[in-house]
PDB file of C-alpha atoms in Angstrom:
ATOM      1  CA  MET A   1      -0.014  -0.012  -0.025  1.00 88.00           C
ATOM      2  CA  LYS A   2       1.295   3.386  -0.983  1.00 88.00           C
ATOM      3  CA  ILE A   3       0.392   7.062  -0.190  1.00 91.00           C
ATOM      4  CA  THR A   4      -0.637   8.420  -3.528  1.00 91.00           C
ATOM      5  CA  ALA A   5      -1.664  11.932  -2.582  1.00 90.00           C
ATOM      6  CA  ILE A   6      -1.881  14.368   0.265  1.00 91.00           C
ATOM      7  CA  THR A   7      -4.283  17.217  -0.496  1.00 90.00           C
ATOM      8  CA  GLN A   8      -5.569  20.186   1.531  1.00 90.00           C
ATOM      9  CA  GLN A   9      -9.260  19.996   2.153  1.00 89.00           C
ATOM     10  CA  VAL A  10     -11.550  22.653   0.630  1.00 88.00           C
ATOM     11  CA  LYS A  11     -14.051  23.148   3.394  1.00 87.00           C
ATOM     12  CA  ARG A  12     -11.606  22.649   6.276  1.00 84.00           C
ATOM     13  CA  THR A  13      -8.383  24.140   5.076  1.00 85.00           C
ATOM     14  CA  ASP A  14      -6.699  23.274   8.328  1.00 83.00           C
ATOM     15  CA  ARG A  15      -7.027  19.519   7.457  1.00 88.00           C
ATOM     16  CA  TYR A  16      -5.348  17.379   4.840  1.00 91.00           C
ATOM     17  CA  SER A  17      -6.789  14.296   3.099  1.00 91.00           C
ATOM     18  CA  ILE A  18      -4.412  11.295   2.779  1.00 91.00           C
ATOM     19  CA  PHE A  19      -5.035   9.007  -0.191  1.00 93.00           C
ATOM     20  CA  VAL A  20      -3.698   5.425  -0.211  1.00 91.00           C
ATOM     21  CA  ASP A  21      -3.610   3.467  -3.527  1.00 90.00           C
ATOM     22  CA  GLY A  22      -5.633   6.323  -5.141  1.00 88.00           C
ATOM     23  CA  LYS A  23      -8.463   6.218  -2.508  1.00 91.00           C
ATOM     24  CA  TYR A  24      -9.262   8.474   0.383  1.00 92.00           C
ATOM     25  CA  ALA A  25      -8.029   6.848   3.663  1.00 89.00           C
ATOM     26  CA  PHE A  26      -8.113   9.486   6.346  1.00 87.00           C
ATOM     27  CA  SER A  27      -7.443  13.072   7.218  1.00 89.00           C
ATOM     28  CA  LEU A  28      -5.022  14.868   9.545  1.00 89.00           C
ATOM     29  CA  SER A  29      -4.616  18.418  10.875  1.00 87.00           C
ATOM     30  CA  GLU A  30      -1.577  20.269   9.662  1.00 86.00           C
ATOM     31  CA  SER A  31       0.270  19.629  12.855  1.00 84.00           C
ATOM     32  CA  GLY A  32      -0.771  15.964  12.830  1.00 84.00           C
ATOM     33  CA  LEU A  33       0.513  15.648   9.222  1.00 86.00           C
ATOM     34  CA  LEU A  34       3.792  17.186  10.243  1.00 86.00           C
ATOM     35  CA  ALA A  35       4.025  14.960  13.296  1.00 84.00           C
ATOM     36  CA  SER A  36       3.363  11.787  11.254  1.00 85.00           C
ATOM     37  CA  GLY A  37       6.092  12.529   8.715  1.00 85.00           C
ATOM     38  CA  LEU A  38       3.919  11.064   5.910  1.00 86.00           C
ATOM     39  CA  ALA A  39       4.921  11.765   2.309  1.00 88.00           C
ATOM     40  CA  VAL A  40       3.568  10.859  -1.091  1.00 89.00           C
ATOM     41  CA  GLY A  41       5.179   7.637  -2.341  1.00 89.00           C
ATOM     42  CA  GLN A  42       5.580   6.236   1.172  1.00 89.00           C
ATOM     43  CA  GLU A  43       4.778   2.547   1.546  1.00 89.00           C
ATOM     44  CA  LEU A  44       2.560   1.448   4.400  1.00 87.00           C
ATOM     45  CA  THR A  45       1.903  -1.965   5.889  1.00 89.00           C
ATOM     46  CA  PRO A  46      -1.707  -2.865   6.806  1.00 89.00           C
ATOM     47  CA  ALA A  47      -0.878  -2.479  10.507  1.00 91.00           C
ATOM     48  CA  GLU A  48       0.632   0.968   9.970  1.00 88.00           C
ATOM     49  CA  LEU A  49      -2.400   2.084   7.976  1.00 88.00           C
ATOM     50  CA  LYS A  50      -4.736   0.835  10.799  1.00 88.00           C
ATOM     51  CA  LYS A  51      -2.699   2.800  13.441  1.00 88.00           C
ATOM     52  CA  LEU A  52      -2.690   5.881  11.227  1.00 86.00           C
ATOM     53  CA  LYS A  53      -6.453   5.773  10.887  1.00 88.00           C
ATOM     54  CA  LYS A  54      -6.853   5.394  14.652  1.00 86.00           C
ATOM     55  CA  ASP A  55      -4.424   8.323  15.264  1.00 85.00           C
ATOM     56  CA  ALA A  56      -6.354  10.356  12.668  1.00 87.00           C
ATOM     57  CA  GLY A  57      -9.585   9.867  14.506  1.00 85.00           C
ATOM     58  CA  MET A  58      -8.045  11.075  17.704  1.00 87.00           C
ATOM     59  CA  ASP A  59      -6.463  14.070  15.798  1.00 87.00           C
ATOM     60  CA  LYS A  60      -9.901  15.064  14.345  1.00 87.00           C
ATOM     61  CA  ALA A  61     -11.642  14.720  17.796  1.00 91.00           C
ATOM     62  CA  TYR A  62      -8.982  16.783  19.480  1.00 91.00           C
ATOM     63  CA  TYR A  63      -9.208  19.621  16.929  1.00 88.00           C
ATOM     64  CA  ASP A  64     -13.003  19.465  17.056  1.00 90.00           C
ATOM     65  CA  ALA A  65     -12.742  19.801  20.863  1.00 93.00           C
ATOM     66  CA  LEU A  66     -10.271  22.775  20.405  1.00 91.00           C
ATOM     67  CA  ARG A  67     -12.835  24.630  18.133  1.00 90.00           C
ATOM     68  CA  TYR A  68     -15.545  23.925  20.753  1.00 93.00           C
ATOM     69  CA  VAL A  69     -13.582  25.477  23.589  1.00 92.00           C
ATOM     70  CA  ALA A  70     -12.532  28.342  21.368  1.00 89.00           C
ATOM     71  CA  MET A  71     -16.195  29.478  21.082  1.00 89.00           C
ATOM     72  CA  ARG A  72     -16.326  30.151  24.866  1.00 87.00           C
ATOM     73  CA  ALA A  73     -14.922  28.738  28.109  1.00 89.00           C
ATOM     74  CA  ARG A  74     -16.308  25.239  28.880  1.00 92.00           C
ATOM     75  CA  SER A  75     -16.654  23.187  32.002  1.00 93.00           C
ATOM     76  CA  GLU A  76     -15.041  19.750  32.017  1.00 94.00           C
ATOM     77  CA  TRP A  77     -18.521  18.161  32.026  1.00 95.00           C
ATOM     78  CA  GLU A  78     -19.515  20.105  28.893  1.00 94.00           C
ATOM     79  CA  ILE A  79     -16.435  18.773  27.007  1.00 94.00           C
ATOM     80  CA  GLU A  80     -17.090  15.195  28.293  1.00 94.00           C
ATOM     81  CA  THR A  81     -20.698  15.430  27.081  1.00 94.00           C
ATOM     82  CA  TYR A  82     -19.624  16.985  23.693  1.00 95.00           C
ATOM     83  CA  LEU A  83     -17.123  14.080  23.104  1.00 94.00           C
ATOM     84  CA  GLN A  84     -19.782  11.580  24.044  1.00 93.00           C
ATOM     85  CA  ARG A  85     -22.133  13.166  21.400  1.00 93.00           C
ATOM     86  CA  LYS A  86     -19.318  12.944  18.942  1.00 90.00           C
ATOM     87  CA  GLU A  87     -19.000   9.165  19.904  1.00 91.00           C
ATOM     88  CA  VAL A  88     -15.367   9.469  20.952  1.00 89.00           C
ATOM     89  CA  ASP A  89     -14.324   6.450  22.936  1.00 87.00           C
ATOM     90  CA  LYS A  90     -13.646   6.916  26.641  1.00 90.00           C
ATOM     91  CA  ASP A  91      -9.813   6.493  26.489  1.00 89.00           C
ATOM     92  CA  ALA A  92      -9.546   8.989  23.637  1.00 89.00           C
ATOM     93  CA  ALA A  93     -11.852  11.501  25.485  1.00 92.00           C
ATOM     94  CA  ASN A  94      -9.770  11.313  28.725  1.00 93.00           C
ATOM     95  CA  GLU A  95      -6.545  11.857  26.564  1.00 92.00           C
ATOM     96  CA  ILE A  96      -8.207  14.919  24.877  1.00 94.00           C
ATOM     97  CA  ILE A  97      -9.381  16.326  28.208  1.00 94.00           C
ATOM     98  CA  ARG A  98      -5.786  15.832  29.615  1.00 94.00           C
ATOM     99  CA  ARG A  99      -4.355  17.657  26.658  1.00 92.00           C
ATOM    100  CA  LEU A 100      -6.829  20.539  26.838  1.00 94.00           C
ATOM    101  CA  LYS A 101      -6.078  20.999  30.568  1.00 94.00           C
ATOM    102  CA  GLU A 102      -2.315  20.736  29.957  1.00 93.00           C
ATOM    103  CA  ALA A 103      -2.634  23.506  27.368  1.00 91.00           C
ATOM    104  CA  GLY A 104      -4.523  25.616  29.833  1.00 91.00           C
ATOM    105  CA  LEU A 105      -7.686  25.574  27.724  1.00 92.00           C
ATOM    106  CA  LEU A 106      -9.903  23.577  30.140  1.00 93.00           C
ATOM    107  CA  SER A 107     -10.389  24.464  33.779  1.00 93.00           C
ATOM    108  CA  ASP A 108     -13.575  24.434  35.813  1.00 95.00           C
ATOM    109  CA  LEU A 109     -12.235  27.300  37.911  1.00 95.00           C
ATOM    110  CA  ASP A 110     -11.553  29.518  34.820  1.00 93.00           C
ATOM    111  CA  PHE A 111     -14.887  28.455  33.416  1.00 94.00           C
ATOM    112  CA  ALA A 112     -16.771  29.375  36.598  1.00 95.00           C
ATOM    113  CA  ARG A 113     -15.024  32.765  36.832  1.00 93.00           C
ATOM    114  CA  ALA A 114     -15.871  33.505  33.234  1.00 91.00           C
ATOM    115  CA  TRP A 115     -19.455  32.347  33.743  1.00 92.00           C
ATOM    116  CA  VAL A 116     -19.949  34.598  36.724  1.00 91.00           C
ATOM    117  CA  SER A 117     -18.325  37.617  35.051  1.00 88.00           C
ATOM    118  CA  SER A 118     -20.482  37.229  31.914  1.00 87.00           C
ATOM    119  CA  ARG A 119     -23.708  36.744  33.851  1.00 84.00           C
ATOM    120  CA  ARG A 120     -22.880  39.770  36.065  1.00 81.00           C
ATOM    121  CA  ALA A 121     -22.323  41.902  32.824  1.00 79.00           C
ATOM    122  CA  LEU A 122     -25.592  40.789  31.312  1.00 79.00           C
ATOM    123  CA  LYS A 123     -28.172  40.940  34.085  1.00 77.00           C
ATOM    124  CA  SER A 124     -28.858  41.369  37.815  1.00 76.00           C
ATOM    125  CA  THR A 125     -28.256  37.763  39.042  1.00 80.00           C
ATOM    126  CA  SER A 126     -28.212  36.454  42.644  1.00 86.00           C
ATOM    127  CA  LYS A 127     -25.332  34.444  43.970  1.00 87.00           C
ATOM    128  CA  GLN A 128     -27.860  31.632  44.544  1.00 88.00           C
ATOM    129  CA  ARG A 129     -28.901  31.631  40.918  1.00 88.00           C
ATOM    130  CA  LEU A 130     -25.324  31.650  39.824  1.00 92.00           C
ATOM    131  CA  ARG A 131     -24.598  28.644  42.151  1.00 93.00           C
ATOM    132  CA  GLN A 132     -27.570  26.797  40.540  1.00 91.00           C
ATOM    133  CA  GLU A 133     -26.349  27.538  37.072  1.00 92.00           C
ATOM    134  CA  LEU A 134     -22.809  26.311  37.818  1.00 95.00           C
ATOM    135  CA  LEU A 135     -24.113  23.176  39.466  1.00 94.00           C
ATOM    136  CA  GLN A 136     -26.059  22.430  36.219  1.00 93.00           C
ATOM    137  CA  LYS A 137     -22.741  22.643  34.309  1.00 93.00           C
ATOM    138  CA  HIS A 138     -21.463  20.067  36.912  1.00 94.00           C
ATOM    139  CA  VAL A 139     -18.807  22.480  38.334  1.00 95.00           C
ATOM    140  CA  PRO A 140     -17.560  21.044  41.686  1.00 94.00           C
ATOM    141  CA  GLY A 141     -18.976  22.617  44.783  1.00 93.00           C
ATOM    142  CA  ASP A 142     -15.587  23.814  46.162  1.00 94.00           C
ATOM    143  CA  VAL A 143     -14.861  25.618  42.854  1.00 95.00           C
ATOM    144  CA  ILE A 144     -18.247  27.300  42.985  1.00 95.00           C
ATOM    145  CA  ASP A 145     -17.698  28.284  46.612  1.00 93.00           C
ATOM    146  CA  GLN A 146     -14.233  29.830  45.665  1.00 94.00           C
ATOM    147  CA  VAL A 147     -15.624  31.735  42.730  1.00 93.00           C
ATOM    148  CA  LEU A 148     -18.617  33.090  44.562  1.00 91.00           C
ATOM    149  CA  THR A 149     -16.389  34.127  47.493  1.00 89.00           C
ATOM    150  CA  GLU A 150     -14.118  36.085  45.047  1.00 90.00           C
ATOM    151  CA  ASP A 151     -17.140  37.796  43.541  1.00 84.00           C
ATOM    152  CA  GLU A 152     -17.395  41.079  45.381  1.00 80.00           C
ATOM    153  CA  THR A 153     -20.756  42.089  43.861  1.00 79.00           C
ATOM    154  CA  ASP A 154     -23.093  43.659  46.419  1.00 78.00           C
ATOM    155  CA  GLU A 155     -26.118  41.292  46.560  1.00 77.00           C
ATOM    156  CA  ARG A 156     -28.413  44.072  47.908  1.00 79.00           C
ATOM    157  CA  ALA A 157     -27.302  46.542  45.172  1.00 81.00           C
ATOM    158  CA  THR A 158     -28.011  43.903  42.596  1.00 80.00           C
ATOM    159  CA  LEU A 159     -31.377  43.300  44.106  1.00 81.00           C
ATOM    160  CA  ARG A 160     -32.196  47.088  44.082  1.00 83.00           C
ATOM    161  CA  GLU A 161     -31.200  47.243  40.416  1.00 82.00           C
ATOM    162  CA  LEU A 162     -33.515  44.301  39.540  1.00 82.00           C
ATOM    163  CA  VAL A 163     -36.386  45.773  41.556  1.00 83.00           C
ATOM    164  CA  GLN A 164     -36.097  49.008  39.621  1.00 83.00           C
ATOM    165  CA  LYS A 165     -36.028  47.098  36.285  1.00 81.00           C
ATOM    166  CA  LYS A 166     -39.010  44.861  37.117  1.00 79.00           C
ATOM    167  CA  ARG A 167     -41.239  47.136  39.176  1.00 80.00           C
ATOM    168  CA  HIS A 168     -43.355  48.163  36.165  1.00 80.00           C
ATOM    169  CA  ARG A 169     -43.816  44.601  35.105  1.00 81.00           C
ATOM    170  CA  TYR A 170     -44.914  43.357  38.554  1.00 80.00           C
ATOM    171  CA  PRO A 171     -46.897  46.231  40.097  1.00 79.00           C
ATOM    172  CA  ASP A 172     -48.322  43.700  42.616  1.00 81.00           C
ATOM    173  CA  GLU A 173     -45.891  43.523  45.545  1.00 79.00           C
ATOM    174  CA  GLN A 174     -46.477  39.766  46.134  1.00 83.00           C
ATOM    175  CA  LYS A 175     -45.905  38.899  42.549  1.00 83.00           C
ATOM    176  CA  LEU A 176     -42.708  40.988  42.514  1.00 84.00           C
ATOM    177  CA  MET A 177     -41.566  39.226  45.686  1.00 84.00           C
ATOM    178  CA  ALA A 178     -42.220  35.796  44.146  1.00 85.00           C
ATOM    179  CA  TYR A 179     -40.358  36.788  40.971  1.00 85.00           C
ATOM    180  CA  LEU A 180     -37.328  37.941  42.977  1.00 85.00           C
ATOM    181  CA  ALA A 181     -37.487  34.730  45.126  1.00 85.00           C
ATOM    182  CA  ARG A 182     -37.361  32.643  41.875  1.00 84.00           C
ATOM    183  CA  GLN A 183     -34.214  34.631  40.947  1.00 81.00           C
ATOM    184  CA  GLY A 184     -32.532  33.213  44.042  1.00 80.00           C
ATOM    185  CA  PHE A 185     -32.577  36.224  46.317  1.00 86.00           C
ATOM    186  CA  ARG A 186     -33.200  35.704  50.057  1.00 80.00           C
ATOM    187  CA  TYR A 187     -36.630  36.675  51.586  1.00 82.00           C
ATOM    188  CA  ASP A 188     -35.028  38.868  54.175  1.00 81.00           C
ATOM    189  CA  ASP A 189     -33.124  40.809  51.483  1.00 80.00           C
ATOM    190  CA  ILE A 190     -36.139  41.122  49.268  1.00 83.00           C
ATOM    191  CA  LYS A 191     -38.249  42.427  52.169  1.00 82.00           C
ATOM    192  CA  SER A 192     -35.573  44.888  53.285  1.00 80.00           C
ATOM    193  CA  VAL A 193     -35.004  46.362  49.762  1.00 82.00           C
ATOM    194  CA  LEU A 194     -38.779  46.697  49.157  1.00 81.00           C
ATOM    195  CA  ASP A 195     -39.264  48.314  52.582  1.00 77.00           C
ATOM    196  CA  GLU A 196     -36.435  50.853  51.706  1.00 76.00           C
ATOM    197  CA  GLU A 197     -38.614  51.943  48.718  1.00 66.00           C
ATOM    198  CA  LEU A 198     -41.517  52.688  51.040  1.00 58.00           C
TER     199      LEU A 198
END
């Protein structure tokens, strides 16, 4: 068996198609191709071709995961779930996660910090609501505690801001209180902020 062509892909220009005996065999990223040392005219044994195809699958899964984390910070659980959806086997998924962590691209702590910062910038959110959202992303409790301790946002000021925004939508005091409670604010804080208005 001989490598007869190596061509850059049209849709994904960061990947190269490898042809063996005139037929498409597998694809590699640019760095994967350089690392493999493959060249046109190179002879391969069936065992070598099988290993190259397996490595190519890992290479593609890793670069797909890289693109996924490039969109926004992800929790480890999100990456695990993503790789399961892509039907990447457990050993390969563990290796990809290890490599992403080693490259500093995957960290539950960094993810939680980015999540809190982004949510704070977008809307008035209680710490309790942030805790629930991070738990849904399977971020460990100790990491959540650390990030929420670092967050110096004044919960009462956030609550006042939200009351001002939602007052017109919930003219009924009880409905406003129920809404604020659903947002994760404590009853004592809600009562105190609403009493301030009076």
